[in-house]
Coordinates of C-alpha atoms and ligand atoms in Angstrom, one line a residue:
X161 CA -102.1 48.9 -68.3
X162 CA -102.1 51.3 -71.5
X163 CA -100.9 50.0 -74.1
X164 CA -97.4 52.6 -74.7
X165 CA -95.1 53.1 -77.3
X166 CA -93.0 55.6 -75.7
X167 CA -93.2 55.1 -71.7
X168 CA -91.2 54.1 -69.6
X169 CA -88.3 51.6 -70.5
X170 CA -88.8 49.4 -67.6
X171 CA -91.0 49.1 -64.3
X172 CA -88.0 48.7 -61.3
X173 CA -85.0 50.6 -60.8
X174 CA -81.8 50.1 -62.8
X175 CA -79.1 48.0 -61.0
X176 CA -76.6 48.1 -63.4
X177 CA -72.9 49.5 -62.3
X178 CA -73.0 52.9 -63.9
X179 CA -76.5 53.6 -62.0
X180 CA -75.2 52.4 -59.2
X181 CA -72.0 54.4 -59.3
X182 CA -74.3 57.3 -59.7
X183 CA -76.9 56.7 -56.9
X184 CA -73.9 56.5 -55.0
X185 CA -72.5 60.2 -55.7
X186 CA -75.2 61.9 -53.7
X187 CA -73.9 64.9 -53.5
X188 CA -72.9 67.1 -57.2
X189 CA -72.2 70.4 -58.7
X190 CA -74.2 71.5 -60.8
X191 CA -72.7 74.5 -63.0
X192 CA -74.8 77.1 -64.7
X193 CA -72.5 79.2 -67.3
X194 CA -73.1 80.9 -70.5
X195 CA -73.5 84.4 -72.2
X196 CA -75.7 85.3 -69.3
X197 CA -73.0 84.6 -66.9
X198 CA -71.4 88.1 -68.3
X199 CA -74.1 91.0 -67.3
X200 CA -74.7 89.0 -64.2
X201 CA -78.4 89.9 -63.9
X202 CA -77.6 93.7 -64.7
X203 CA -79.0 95.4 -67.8
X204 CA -78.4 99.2 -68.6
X205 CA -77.2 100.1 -64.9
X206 CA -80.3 98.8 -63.6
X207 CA -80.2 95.0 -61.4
X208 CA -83.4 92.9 -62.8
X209 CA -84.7 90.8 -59.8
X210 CA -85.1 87.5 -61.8
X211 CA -82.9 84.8 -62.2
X212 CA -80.3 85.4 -64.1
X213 CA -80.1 83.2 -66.9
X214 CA -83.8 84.3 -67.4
X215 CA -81.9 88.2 -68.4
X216 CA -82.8 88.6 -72.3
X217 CA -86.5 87.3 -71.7
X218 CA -87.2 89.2 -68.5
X219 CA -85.7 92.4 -69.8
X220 CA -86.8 91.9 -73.4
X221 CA -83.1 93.0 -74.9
X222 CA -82.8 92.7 -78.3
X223 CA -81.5 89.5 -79.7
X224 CA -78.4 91.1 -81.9
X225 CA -77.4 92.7 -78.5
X226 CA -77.8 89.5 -76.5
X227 CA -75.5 87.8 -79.0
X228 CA -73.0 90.7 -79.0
X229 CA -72.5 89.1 -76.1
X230 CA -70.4 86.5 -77.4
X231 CA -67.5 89.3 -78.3
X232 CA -66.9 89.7 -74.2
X233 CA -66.9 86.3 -73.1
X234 CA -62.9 86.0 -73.7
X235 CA -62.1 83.4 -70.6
X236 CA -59.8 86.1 -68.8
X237 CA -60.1 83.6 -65.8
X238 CA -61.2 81.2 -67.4
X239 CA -59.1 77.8 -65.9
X240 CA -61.6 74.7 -66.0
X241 CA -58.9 73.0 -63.4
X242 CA -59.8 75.5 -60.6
X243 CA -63.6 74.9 -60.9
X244 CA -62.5 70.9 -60.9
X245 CA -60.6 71.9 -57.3
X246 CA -64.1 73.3 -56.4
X247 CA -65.6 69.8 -57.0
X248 CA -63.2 68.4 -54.9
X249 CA -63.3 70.7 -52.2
X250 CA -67.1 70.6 -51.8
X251 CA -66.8 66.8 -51.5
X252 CA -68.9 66.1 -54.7
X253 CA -68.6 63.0 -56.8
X254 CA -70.2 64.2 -60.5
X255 CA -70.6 67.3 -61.5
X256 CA -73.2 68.5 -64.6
X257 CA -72.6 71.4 -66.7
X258 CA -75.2 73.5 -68.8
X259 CA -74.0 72.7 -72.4
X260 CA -76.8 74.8 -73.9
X261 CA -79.2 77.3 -72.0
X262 CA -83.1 78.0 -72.9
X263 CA -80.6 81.3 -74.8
X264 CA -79.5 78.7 -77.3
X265 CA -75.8 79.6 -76.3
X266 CA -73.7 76.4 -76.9
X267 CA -70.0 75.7 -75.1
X268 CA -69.0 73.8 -77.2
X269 CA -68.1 74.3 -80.7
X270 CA -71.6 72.7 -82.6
X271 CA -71.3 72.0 -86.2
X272 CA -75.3 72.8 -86.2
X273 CA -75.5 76.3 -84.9
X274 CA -72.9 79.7 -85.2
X275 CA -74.2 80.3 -81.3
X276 CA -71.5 79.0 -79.6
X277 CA -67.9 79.5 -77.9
X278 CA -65.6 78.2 -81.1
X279 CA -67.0 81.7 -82.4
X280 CA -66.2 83.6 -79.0
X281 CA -62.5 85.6 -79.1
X282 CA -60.9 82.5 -77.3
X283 CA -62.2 79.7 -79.7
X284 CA -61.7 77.5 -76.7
X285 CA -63.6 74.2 -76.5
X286 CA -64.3 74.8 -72.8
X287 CA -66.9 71.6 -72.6
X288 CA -63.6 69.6 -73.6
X289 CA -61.4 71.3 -71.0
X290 CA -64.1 70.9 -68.1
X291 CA -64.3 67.0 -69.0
X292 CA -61.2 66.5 -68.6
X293 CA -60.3 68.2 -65.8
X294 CA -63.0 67.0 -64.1
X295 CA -62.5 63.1 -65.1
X296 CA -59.0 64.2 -64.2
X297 CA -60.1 64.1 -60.6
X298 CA -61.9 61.2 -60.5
X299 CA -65.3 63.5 -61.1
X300 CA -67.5 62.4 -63.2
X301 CA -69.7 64.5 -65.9
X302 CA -72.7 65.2 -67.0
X303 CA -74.2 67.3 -69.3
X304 CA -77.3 69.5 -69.3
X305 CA -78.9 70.5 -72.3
X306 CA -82.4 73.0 -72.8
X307 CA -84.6 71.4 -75.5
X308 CA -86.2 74.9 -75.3
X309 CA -84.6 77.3 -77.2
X310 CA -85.6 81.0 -77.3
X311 CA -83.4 81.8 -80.5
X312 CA -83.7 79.3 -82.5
X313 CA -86.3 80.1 -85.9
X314 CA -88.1 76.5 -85.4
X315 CA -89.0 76.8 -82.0
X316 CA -92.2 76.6 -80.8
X317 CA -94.2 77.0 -77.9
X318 CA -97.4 75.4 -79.3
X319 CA -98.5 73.8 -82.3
X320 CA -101.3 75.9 -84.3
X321 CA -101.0 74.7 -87.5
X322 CA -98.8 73.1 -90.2
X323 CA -96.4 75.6 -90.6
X324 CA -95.5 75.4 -86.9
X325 CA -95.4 71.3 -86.7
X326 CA -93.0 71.3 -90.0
X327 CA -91.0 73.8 -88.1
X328 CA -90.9 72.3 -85.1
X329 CA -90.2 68.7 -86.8
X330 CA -86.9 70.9 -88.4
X331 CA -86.4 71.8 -84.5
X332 CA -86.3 68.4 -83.4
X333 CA -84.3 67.2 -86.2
X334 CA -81.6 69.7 -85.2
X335 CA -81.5 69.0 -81.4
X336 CA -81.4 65.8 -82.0
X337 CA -78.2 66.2 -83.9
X338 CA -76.7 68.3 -81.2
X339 CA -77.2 65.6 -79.3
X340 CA -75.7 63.2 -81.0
X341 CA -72.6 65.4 -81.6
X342 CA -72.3 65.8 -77.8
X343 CA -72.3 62.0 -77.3
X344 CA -69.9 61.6 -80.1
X345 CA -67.8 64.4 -79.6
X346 CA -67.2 63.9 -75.7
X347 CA -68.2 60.0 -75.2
X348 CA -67.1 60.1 -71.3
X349 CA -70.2 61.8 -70.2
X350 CA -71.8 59.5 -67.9
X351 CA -75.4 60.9 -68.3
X352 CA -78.1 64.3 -69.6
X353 CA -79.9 66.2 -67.7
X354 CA -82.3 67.8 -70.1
X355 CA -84.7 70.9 -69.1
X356 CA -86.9 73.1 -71.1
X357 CA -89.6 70.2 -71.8
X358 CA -92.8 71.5 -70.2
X359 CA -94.3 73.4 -73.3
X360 CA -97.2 72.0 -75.0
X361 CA -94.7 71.1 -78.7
X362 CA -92.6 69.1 -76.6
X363 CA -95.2 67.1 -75.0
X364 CA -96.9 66.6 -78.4
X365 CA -93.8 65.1 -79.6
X366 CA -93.7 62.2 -76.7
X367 CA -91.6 59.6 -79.2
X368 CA -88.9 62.2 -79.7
X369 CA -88.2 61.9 -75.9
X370 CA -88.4 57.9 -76.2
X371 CA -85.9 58.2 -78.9
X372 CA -83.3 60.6 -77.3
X373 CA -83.1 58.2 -74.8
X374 CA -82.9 55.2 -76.9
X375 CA -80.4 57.1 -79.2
X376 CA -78.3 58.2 -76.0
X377 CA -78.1 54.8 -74.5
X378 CA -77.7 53.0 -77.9
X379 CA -74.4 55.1 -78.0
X380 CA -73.2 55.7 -74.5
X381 CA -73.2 52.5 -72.7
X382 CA -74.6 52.9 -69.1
X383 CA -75.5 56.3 -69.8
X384 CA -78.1 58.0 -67.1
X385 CA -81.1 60.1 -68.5
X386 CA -83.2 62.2 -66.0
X387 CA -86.9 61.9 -66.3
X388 CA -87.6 65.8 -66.9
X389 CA -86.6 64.9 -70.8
X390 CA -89.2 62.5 -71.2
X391 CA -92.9 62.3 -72.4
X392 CA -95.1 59.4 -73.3
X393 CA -97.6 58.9 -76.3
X394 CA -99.9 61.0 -74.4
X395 CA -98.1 63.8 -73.2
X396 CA -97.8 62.5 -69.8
X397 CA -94.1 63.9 -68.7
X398 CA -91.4 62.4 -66.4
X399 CA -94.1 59.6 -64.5
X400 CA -95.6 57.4 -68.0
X401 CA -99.8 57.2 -67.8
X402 CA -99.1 53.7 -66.2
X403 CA -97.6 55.5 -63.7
X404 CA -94.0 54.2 -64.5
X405 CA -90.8 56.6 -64.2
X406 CA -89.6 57.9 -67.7
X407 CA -86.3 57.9 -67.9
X408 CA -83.6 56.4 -65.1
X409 CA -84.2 59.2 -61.7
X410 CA -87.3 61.6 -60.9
X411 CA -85.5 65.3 -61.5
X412 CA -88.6 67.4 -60.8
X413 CA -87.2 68.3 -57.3
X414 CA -86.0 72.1 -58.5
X415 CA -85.3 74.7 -55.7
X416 CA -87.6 72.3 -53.0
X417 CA -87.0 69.0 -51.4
X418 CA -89.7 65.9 -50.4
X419 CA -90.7 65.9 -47.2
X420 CA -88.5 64.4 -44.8
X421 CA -91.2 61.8 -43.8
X422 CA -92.4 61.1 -46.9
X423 CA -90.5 58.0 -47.4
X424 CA -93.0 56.9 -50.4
X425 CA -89.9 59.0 -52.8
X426 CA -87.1 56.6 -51.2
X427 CA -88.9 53.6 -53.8
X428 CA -86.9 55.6 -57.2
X429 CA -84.0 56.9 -57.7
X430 CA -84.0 60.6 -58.1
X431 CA -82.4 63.9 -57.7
X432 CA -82.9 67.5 -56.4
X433 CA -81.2 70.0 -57.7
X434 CA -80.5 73.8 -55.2
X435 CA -79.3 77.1 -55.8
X436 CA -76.7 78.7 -53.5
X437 CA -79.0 82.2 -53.6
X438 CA -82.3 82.4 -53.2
X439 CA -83.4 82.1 -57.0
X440 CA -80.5 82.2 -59.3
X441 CA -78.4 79.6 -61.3
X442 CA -76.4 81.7 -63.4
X443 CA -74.0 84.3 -61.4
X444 CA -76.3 87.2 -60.1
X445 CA -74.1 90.5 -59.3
X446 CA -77.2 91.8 -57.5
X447 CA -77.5 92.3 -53.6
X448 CA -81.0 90.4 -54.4
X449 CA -79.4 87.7 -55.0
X450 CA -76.2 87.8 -53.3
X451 CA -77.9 88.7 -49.8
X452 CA -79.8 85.4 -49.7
X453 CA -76.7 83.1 -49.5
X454 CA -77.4 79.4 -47.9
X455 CA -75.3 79.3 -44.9
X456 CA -73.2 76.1 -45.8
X457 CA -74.8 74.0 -42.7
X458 CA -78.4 74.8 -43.8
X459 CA -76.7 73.0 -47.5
X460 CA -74.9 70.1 -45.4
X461 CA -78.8 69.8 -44.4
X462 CA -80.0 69.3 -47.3
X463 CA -77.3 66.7 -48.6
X464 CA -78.7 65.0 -45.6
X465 CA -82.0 65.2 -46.0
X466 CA -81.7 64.1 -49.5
X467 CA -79.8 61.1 -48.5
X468 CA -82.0 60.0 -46.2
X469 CA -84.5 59.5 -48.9
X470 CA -82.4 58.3 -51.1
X471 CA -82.2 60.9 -53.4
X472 CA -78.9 62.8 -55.0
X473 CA -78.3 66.6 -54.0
X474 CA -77.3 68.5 -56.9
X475 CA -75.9 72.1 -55.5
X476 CA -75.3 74.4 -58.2
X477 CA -72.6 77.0 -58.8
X478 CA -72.8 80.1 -61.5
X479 CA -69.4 80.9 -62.8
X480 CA -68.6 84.7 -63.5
X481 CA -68.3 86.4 -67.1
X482 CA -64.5 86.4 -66.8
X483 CA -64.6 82.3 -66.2
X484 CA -63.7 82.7 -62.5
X485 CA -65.9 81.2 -59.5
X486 CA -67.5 83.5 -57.4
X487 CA -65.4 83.5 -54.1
X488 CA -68.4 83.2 -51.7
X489 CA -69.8 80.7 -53.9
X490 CA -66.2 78.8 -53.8
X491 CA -66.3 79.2 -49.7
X492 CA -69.1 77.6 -49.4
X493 CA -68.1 74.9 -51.4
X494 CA -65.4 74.2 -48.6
X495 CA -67.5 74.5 -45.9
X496 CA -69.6 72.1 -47.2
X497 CA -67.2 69.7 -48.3
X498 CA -65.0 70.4 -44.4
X499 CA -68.4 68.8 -43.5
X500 CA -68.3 66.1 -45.6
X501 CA -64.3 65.0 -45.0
X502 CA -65.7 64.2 -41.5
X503 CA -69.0 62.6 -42.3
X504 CA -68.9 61.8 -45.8
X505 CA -69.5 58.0 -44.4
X506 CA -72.9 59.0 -44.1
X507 CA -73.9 60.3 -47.0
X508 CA -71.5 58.8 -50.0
X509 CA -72.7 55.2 -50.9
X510 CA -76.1 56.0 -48.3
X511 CA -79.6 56.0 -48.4
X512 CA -82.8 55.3 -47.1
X513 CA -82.7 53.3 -43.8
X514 CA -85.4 51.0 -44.1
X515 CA -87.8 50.9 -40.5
X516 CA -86.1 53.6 -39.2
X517 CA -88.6 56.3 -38.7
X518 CA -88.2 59.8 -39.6
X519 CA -86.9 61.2 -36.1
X520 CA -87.8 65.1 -35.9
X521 CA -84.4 66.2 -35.1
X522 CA -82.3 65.1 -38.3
X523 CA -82.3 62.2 -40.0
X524 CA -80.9 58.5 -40.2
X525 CA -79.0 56.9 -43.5
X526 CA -78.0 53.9 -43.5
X527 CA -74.9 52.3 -46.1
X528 CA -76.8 49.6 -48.3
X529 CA -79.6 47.8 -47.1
X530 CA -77.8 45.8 -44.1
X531 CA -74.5 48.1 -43.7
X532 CA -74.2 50.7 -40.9
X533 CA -77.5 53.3 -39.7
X534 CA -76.1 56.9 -39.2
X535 CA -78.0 59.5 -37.3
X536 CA -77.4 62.8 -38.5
X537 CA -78.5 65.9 -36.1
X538 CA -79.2 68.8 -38.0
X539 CA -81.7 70.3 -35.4
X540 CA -80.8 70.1 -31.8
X541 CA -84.0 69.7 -29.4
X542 CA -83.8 72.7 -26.6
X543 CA -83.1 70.2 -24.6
X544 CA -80.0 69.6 -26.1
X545 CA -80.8 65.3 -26.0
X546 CA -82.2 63.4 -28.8
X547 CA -83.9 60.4 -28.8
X548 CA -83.3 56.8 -30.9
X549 CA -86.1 54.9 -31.3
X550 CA -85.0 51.9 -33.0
X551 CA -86.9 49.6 -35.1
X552 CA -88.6 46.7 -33.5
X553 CA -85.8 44.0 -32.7
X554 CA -83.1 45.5 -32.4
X555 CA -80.6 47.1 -29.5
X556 CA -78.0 49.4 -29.3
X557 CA -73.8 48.5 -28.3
X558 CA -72.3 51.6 -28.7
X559 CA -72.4 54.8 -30.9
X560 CA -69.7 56.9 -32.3
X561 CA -69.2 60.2 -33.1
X562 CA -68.3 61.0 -36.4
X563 CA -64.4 62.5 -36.0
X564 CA -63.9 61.4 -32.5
X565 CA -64.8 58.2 -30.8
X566 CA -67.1 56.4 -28.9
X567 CA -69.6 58.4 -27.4
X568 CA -71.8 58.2 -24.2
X569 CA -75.4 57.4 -24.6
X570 CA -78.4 56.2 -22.1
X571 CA -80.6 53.1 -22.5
X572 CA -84.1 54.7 -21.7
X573 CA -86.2 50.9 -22.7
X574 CA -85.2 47.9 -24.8
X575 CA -85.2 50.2 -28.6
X576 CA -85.3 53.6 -27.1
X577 CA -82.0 55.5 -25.9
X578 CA -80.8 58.8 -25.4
X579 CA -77.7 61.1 -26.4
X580 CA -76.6 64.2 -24.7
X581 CA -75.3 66.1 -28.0
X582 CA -71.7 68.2 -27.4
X583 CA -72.9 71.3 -28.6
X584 CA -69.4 73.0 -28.7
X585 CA -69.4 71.6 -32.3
X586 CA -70.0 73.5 -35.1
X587 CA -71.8 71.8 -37.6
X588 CA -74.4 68.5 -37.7
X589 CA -73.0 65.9 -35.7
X590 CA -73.4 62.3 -37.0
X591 CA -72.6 58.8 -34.8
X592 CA -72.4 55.9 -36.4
X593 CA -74.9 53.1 -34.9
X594 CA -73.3 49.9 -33.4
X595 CA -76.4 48.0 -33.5
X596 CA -77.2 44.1 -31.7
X597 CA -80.2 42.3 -32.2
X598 CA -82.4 42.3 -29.1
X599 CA -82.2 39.3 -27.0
X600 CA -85.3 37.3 -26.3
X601 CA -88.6 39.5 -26.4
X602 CA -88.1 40.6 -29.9
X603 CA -91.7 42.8 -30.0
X604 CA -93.9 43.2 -32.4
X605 CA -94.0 47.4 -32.9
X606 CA -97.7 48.2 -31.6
X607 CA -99.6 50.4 -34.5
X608 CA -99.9 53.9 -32.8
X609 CA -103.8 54.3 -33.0
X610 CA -103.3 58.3 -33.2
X611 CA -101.9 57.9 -37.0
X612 CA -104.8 55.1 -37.8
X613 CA -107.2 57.3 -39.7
Ligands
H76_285 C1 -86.9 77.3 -65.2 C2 -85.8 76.9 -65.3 C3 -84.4 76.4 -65.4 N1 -84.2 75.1 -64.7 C4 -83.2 75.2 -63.8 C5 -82.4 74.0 -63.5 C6 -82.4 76.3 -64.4 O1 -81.6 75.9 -65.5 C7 -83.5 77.3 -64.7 O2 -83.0 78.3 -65.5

């Protein structure tokens, strides 16, 4: 072991309430909204094929003109109960909201910056509205917050010399404060999801990350912190040079997922988060982005997925200018969350099922460690049948369809059966296992000599 000042802050798992409560969530909206919201990945007339939060970078626009900004975001539909309704309706159980994007634009009124949406037409303190609408519903919140900042004078992306370390020092100084107004101004939150920490200045300032988090928890009891914040003495970010996880979940997954069978992720906690396009978390008027839709089903199969492992799927949303959610973005949402009303027994308050191997044509969950195994089919074999191996000791009584009943189901040997799937359904089909220990011959499972390499 190094010896570390600022790793990790301890070796297992947290298994206190709150992080329970929030491993079981597993499924969230995420909610990119800000200036950039407004243009909508449009500049001058012309679309620019890049995310769109990424708008004054990619397109170089002057920073006076990016700020004018501010004078047109007047929350014509702006109603932070309707977005709360689309929490709802997608099924989600938290919901994390960009509080200040890498453009330095904050939503809620910041006694340490001008940039922000007191000083928009409205005046409105939309972060306190969202809260509590959202809490209103029983949904909790989070909040994410850029440590890079393109606008602020302090930034940095490296360190050359002292004039950039006394700046930077000034930078910390001042996010640090913003976060500490957050965590006094809306004390609810129930965690931060920071981003913008990959630059070089960031990882050179490893302790600052150790004390956000100490300052955060110190304050907010139970609070969650994702590991993208942190970095230890050595610059080592979210996994400590020990090998430890910074922070309380592994947030790296962006825009990807682990591999199905890679169960080595299901030993943390951790998180993935998805856009509904192709590449964009704020609203993207383009045909770029808005041809490249995920059909609801393909999302339902990533909640899955991410369950399976044990990890939290957070599916983002990107508000328009006028405060209004995108329609298509909002049908999706209740799709998804149709889905979920069914089957939401598989996914809420599930995880990894433990012996259960990955099966090809979906994937298993199980409810706590002992509670019931759930096979969800996300892709149906051409044969229309899928197979249940079961682990080594154990049988099958029954199986039920999620939304119906009991459901037919061959025993091909002692742990193996087979289930003629009704494919007149739309969606992924889940059944619920009825499982029975296996009566005398309990076997040991044979090693398959193909995988022994
Ligand atoms: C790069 C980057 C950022 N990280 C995602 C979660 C979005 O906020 C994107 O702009």
């Amino acid at each position: 072991m190094i010896e570390l000042k600022y790793g990790a802050c301890r070796a297992e798992p947290r298994q206190d309430a709150s992080m329970q409560r929030f491993r079981g969530h597993r499924v969230g909206q995420f909610i990119h909204w800000g200036l950039y919201s407004l243009p909508a990945g449009r500049w001058e007339g012309e679309d620019v094929e890049f995310a769109a939060e990424f708008l004054p970078r990619v397109a170089k626009i002057p920073q006076r003109r990016w700020e004018a900004l501010a004078n047109d975001f007047t929350l014509a539909d702006f109603d932070a109960g309707r977005w709360a309704d689309t929490a709802v309706a997608l099924g989600a159980r938290y919901m994390t909201v960009t509080t200040k994007h890498h453009d330095g634009f904050c939503l809620w009124p910041s006694a340490h910056t001008d940039f922000h949406m007191g000083n928009t037409p409205s005046g409105r303190d939309v972060l306190a509205e969202l809260v509590e609408a959202y809490e209103a519903r029983g949904i909790d919140v989070f909040f994410y917050y850029s440590v890079l900042d393109w606008r602020h004078p302090d930034w940095r992306f490296t360190l050359e010399n002292d004039g950039d370390h006394e700046a930077f020092a000034r930078y910390l100084d001042f996010a640090m404060k913003q976060l500490e107004e957050l965590a006094e101004r809306y004390p609810s939150v129930k965690g931060f999801w920071f981003d913008g920490t990959w630059d070089e200045s960031v990882k050179a300032n490893g302790w600052w990350t150790w004390e956000v988090e100490r300052m955060l928890k110190a304050r907010i009891p139970g609070v969650v912190v994702n590991s993208r914040l942190r970095a230890d003495d050595f610059g080592a970010r979210h996994v400590d040079s020990n090998g430890l996880l910074m922070g309380d979940y592994e947030s790296g997954y962006e825009r990807r997922l682990p591999e199905p069978w890679d169960h080595s992720v299901a030993g943390r906690d951790w998180e993935a988060c998805m856009t509904i396009p192709q590449a964009s978390w704020g609203y993207h008027q383009g045909q770029w982005a808005q041809s490249t839709l995920k059909h609801p089903f393909d999302i339902v199969d990533m909640i899955a997925h991410c369950t399976s492992l044990g990890g939290n799927f957070l599916l983002n949303f990107g508000p328009r200018g006028d405060g209004s959610m995108q329609p298509a973005e909002a049908a999706i949402a209740g799709k998804v969350g149709e889905w979920l009303g069914v089957n939401g027994e598989a996914i809420h308050g599930c995880g990894f099922a433990e012996g259960w191997d990955y099966p090809g044509w979906g994937y298993f969950t199980r409810h706590g460690a002992t509670g019931d195994v759930f096979a969800i089919v996300t892709r149906v074999p051409a044969s229309g049948r899928i197979r249940l191996q079961l682990p080594a000791g154990h049988s099958l009584a029954g199986i039920r369809l999620l939304g119906s009943d009991a459901y037919p189901f061959k025993r091909l040997a002692d742990t193996v059966f087979e289930v003629e799937l009704d494919t007149s359904r739309a969606g992924p089909l889940v059944f619920a296992l009825d499982l029975a220990a296996l009566d005398g011959s309990a076997s040991l499972k044979e090693p398959n000599p193909d995988v022994l390499n």
